[in-house]
PDB file of C-alpha atoms in Angstrom:
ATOM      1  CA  UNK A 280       4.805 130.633 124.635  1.00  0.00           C
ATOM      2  CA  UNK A 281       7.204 128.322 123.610  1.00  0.00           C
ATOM      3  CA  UNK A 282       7.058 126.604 120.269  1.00  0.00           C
ATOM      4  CA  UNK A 283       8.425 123.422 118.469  1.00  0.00           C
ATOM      5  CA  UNK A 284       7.920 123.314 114.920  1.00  0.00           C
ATOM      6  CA  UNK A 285       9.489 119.723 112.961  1.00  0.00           C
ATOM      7  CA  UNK A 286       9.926 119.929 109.448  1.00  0.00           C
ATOM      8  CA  UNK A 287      11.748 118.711 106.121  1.00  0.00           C
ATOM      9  CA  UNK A 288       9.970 114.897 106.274  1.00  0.00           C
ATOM     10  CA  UNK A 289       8.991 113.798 102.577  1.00  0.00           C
ATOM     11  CA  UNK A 290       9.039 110.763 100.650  1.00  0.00           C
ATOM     12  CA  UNK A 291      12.450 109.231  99.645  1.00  0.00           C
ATOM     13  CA  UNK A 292      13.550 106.144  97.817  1.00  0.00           C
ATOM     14  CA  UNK A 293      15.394 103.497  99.943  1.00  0.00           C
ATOM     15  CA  UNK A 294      18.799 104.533 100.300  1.00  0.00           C
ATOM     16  CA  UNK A 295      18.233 108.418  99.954  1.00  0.00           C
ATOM     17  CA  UNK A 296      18.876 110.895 102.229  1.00  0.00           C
ATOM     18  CA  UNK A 297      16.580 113.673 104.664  1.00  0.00           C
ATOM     19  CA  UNK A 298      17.422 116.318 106.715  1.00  0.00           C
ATOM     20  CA  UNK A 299      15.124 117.061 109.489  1.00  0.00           C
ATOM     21  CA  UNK A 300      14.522 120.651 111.256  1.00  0.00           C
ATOM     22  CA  UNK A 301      13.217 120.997 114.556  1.00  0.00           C
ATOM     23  CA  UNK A 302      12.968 124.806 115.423  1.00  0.00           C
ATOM     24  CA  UNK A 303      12.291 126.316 119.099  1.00  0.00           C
ATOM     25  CA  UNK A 304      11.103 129.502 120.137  1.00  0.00           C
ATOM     26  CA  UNK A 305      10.143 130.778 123.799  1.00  0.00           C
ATOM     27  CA  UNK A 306      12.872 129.192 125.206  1.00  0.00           C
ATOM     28  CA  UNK A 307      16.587 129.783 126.231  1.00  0.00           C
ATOM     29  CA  UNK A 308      17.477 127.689 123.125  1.00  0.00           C
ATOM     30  CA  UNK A 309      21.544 127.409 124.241  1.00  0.00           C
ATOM     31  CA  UNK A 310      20.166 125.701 127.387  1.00  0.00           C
ATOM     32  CA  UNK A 311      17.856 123.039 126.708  1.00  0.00           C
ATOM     33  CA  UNK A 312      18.429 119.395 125.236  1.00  0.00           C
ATOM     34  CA  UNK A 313      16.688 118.643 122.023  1.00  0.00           C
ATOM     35  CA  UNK A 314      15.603 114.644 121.437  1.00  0.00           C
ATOM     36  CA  UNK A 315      14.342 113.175 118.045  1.00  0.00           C
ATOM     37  CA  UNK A 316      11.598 110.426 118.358  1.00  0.00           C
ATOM     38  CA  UNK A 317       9.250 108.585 116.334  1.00  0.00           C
ATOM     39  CA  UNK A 318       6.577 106.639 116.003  1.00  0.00           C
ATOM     40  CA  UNK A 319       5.700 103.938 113.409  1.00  0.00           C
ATOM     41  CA  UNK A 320       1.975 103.131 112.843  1.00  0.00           C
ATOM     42  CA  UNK A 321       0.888  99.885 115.665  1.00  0.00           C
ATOM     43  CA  UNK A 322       4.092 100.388 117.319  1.00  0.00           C
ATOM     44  CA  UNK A 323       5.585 102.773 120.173  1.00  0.00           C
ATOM     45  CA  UNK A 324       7.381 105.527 120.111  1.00  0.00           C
ATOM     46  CA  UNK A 325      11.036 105.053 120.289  1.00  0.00           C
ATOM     47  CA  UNK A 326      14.015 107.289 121.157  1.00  0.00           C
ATOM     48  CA  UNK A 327      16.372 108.171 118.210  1.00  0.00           C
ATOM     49  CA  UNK A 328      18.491 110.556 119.273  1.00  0.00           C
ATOM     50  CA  UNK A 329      19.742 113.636 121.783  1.00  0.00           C
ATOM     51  CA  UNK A 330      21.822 116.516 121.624  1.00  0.00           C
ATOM     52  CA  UNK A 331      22.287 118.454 125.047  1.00  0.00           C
ATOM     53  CA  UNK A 332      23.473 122.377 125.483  1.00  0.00           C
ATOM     54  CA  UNK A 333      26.743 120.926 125.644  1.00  0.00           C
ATOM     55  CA  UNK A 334      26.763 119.631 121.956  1.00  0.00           C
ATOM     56  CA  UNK A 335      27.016 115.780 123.504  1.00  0.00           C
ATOM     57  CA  UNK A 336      25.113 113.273 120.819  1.00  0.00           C
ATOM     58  CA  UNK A 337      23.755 110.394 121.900  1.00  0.00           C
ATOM     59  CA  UNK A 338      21.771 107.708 119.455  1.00  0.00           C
ATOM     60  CA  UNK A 339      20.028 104.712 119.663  1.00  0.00           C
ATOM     61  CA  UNK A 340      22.123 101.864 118.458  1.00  0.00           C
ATOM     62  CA  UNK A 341      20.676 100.389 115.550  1.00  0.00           C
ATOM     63  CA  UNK A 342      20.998 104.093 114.071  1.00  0.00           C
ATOM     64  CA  UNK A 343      24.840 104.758 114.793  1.00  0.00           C
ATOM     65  CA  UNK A 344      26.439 105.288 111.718  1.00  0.00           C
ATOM     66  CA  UNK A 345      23.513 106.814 109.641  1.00  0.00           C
ATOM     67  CA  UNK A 346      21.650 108.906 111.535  1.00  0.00           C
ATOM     68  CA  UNK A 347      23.655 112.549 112.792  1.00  0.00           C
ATOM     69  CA  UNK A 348      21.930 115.063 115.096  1.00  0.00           C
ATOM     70  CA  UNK A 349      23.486 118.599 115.219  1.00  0.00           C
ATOM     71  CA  UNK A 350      22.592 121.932 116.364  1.00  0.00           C
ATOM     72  CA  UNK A 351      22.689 125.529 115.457  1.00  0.00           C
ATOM     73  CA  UNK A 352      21.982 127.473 118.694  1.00  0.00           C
ATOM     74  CA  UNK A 353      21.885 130.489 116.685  1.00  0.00           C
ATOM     75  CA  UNK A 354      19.332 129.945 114.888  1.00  0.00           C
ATOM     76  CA  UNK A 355      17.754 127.817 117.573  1.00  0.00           C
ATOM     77  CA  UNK A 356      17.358 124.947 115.582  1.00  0.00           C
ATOM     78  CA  UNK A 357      18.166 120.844 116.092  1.00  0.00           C
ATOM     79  CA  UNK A 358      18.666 118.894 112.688  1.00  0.00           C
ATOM     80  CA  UNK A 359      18.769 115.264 112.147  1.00  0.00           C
ATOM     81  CA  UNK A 360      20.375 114.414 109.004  1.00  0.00           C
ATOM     82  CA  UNK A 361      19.526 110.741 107.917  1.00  0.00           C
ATOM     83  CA  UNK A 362      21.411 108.992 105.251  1.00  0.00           C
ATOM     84  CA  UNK A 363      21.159 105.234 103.844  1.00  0.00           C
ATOM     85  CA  UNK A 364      16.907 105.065 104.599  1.00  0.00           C
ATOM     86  CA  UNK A 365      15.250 102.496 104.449  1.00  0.00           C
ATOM     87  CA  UNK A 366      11.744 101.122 104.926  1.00  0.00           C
ATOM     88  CA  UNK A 367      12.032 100.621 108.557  1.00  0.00           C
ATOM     89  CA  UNK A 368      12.719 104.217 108.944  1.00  0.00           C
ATOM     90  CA  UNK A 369       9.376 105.652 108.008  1.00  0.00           C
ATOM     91  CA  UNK A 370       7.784 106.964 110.763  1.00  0.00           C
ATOM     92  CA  UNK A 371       6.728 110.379 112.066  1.00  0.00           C
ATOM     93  CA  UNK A 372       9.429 111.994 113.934  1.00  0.00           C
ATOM     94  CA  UNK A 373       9.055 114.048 116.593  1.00  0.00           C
ATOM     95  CA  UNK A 374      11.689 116.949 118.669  1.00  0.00           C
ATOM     96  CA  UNK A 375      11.339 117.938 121.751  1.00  0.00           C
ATOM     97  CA  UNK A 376      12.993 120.225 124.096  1.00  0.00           C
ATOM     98  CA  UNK A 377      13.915 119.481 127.815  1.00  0.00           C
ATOM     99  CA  UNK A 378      14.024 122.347 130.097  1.00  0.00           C
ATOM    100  CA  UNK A 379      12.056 122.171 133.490  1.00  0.00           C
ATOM    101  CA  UNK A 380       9.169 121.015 131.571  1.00  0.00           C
ATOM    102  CA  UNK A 381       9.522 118.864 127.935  1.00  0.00           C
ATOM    103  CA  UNK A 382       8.178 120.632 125.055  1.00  0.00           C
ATOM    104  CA  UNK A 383       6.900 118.202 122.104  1.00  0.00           C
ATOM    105  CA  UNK A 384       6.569 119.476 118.533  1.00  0.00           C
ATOM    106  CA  UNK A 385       3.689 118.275 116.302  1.00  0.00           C
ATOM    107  CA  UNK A 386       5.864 115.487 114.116  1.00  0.00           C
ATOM    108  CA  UNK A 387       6.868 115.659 110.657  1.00  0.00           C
ATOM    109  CA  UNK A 388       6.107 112.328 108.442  1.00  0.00           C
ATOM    110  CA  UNK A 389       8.704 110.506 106.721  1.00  0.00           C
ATOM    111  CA  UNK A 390       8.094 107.741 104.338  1.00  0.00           C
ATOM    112  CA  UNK A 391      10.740 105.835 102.960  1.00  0.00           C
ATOM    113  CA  UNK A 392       9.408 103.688  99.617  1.00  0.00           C
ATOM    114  CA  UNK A 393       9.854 103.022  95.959  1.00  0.00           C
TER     115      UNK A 393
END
């Protein structure tokens, strides 16, 4: 069965930092490419960033520069470390992992606010 569990979202102060986990089980984690997503409330969900078996990153645009997605294939686990928040960022955010079939974890919550 495979699994995608999100975690590390919290409540930060504009301008702090969070590191995001996104751990996979029941599936050949070296192989697959892991996405970030999320989805602010009234409003879509949007693409943030990918990371394919290769180690290629790829990120939306208006996130270049302070969002970074890595990956430990040992441990089977995407991050997405995200520095310089700010309002706009708080969201849930969501991994998911792209074999055959896309796997979607259950979203960790972020909230960016003073």
């Amino acid at each position: 069965q495979v699994q995608v569990v999100e975690s590390g979202g919290g409540l930060v102060q504009p301008g702090g930092s969070l590191s995001l986990s996104c751990e996979v089980s029941g599936l050949i984690f070296s192989l697959v490419t892991v996405g970030w997503y999320r989805q602010s409330p009234g409003k879509q969900r949007e693409w943030v960033a990918s990371i394919t078996r290769n180690f290629k990153a790829d990120y939306v645009d208006s996130l270049k520069g302070r969002f970074t997605i890595s990956r430990d294939n040992a441990k089977a686990t995407a991050y997405l470390q995200m520095n310089n928040l700010e309002p706009d960022d708080t969201a849930v955010y969501y991994c998911n992992a792209q074999a055959v079939t896309t796997y979607w974890g259950q979203g960790t919550q972020v909230t960016v606010s003073s």
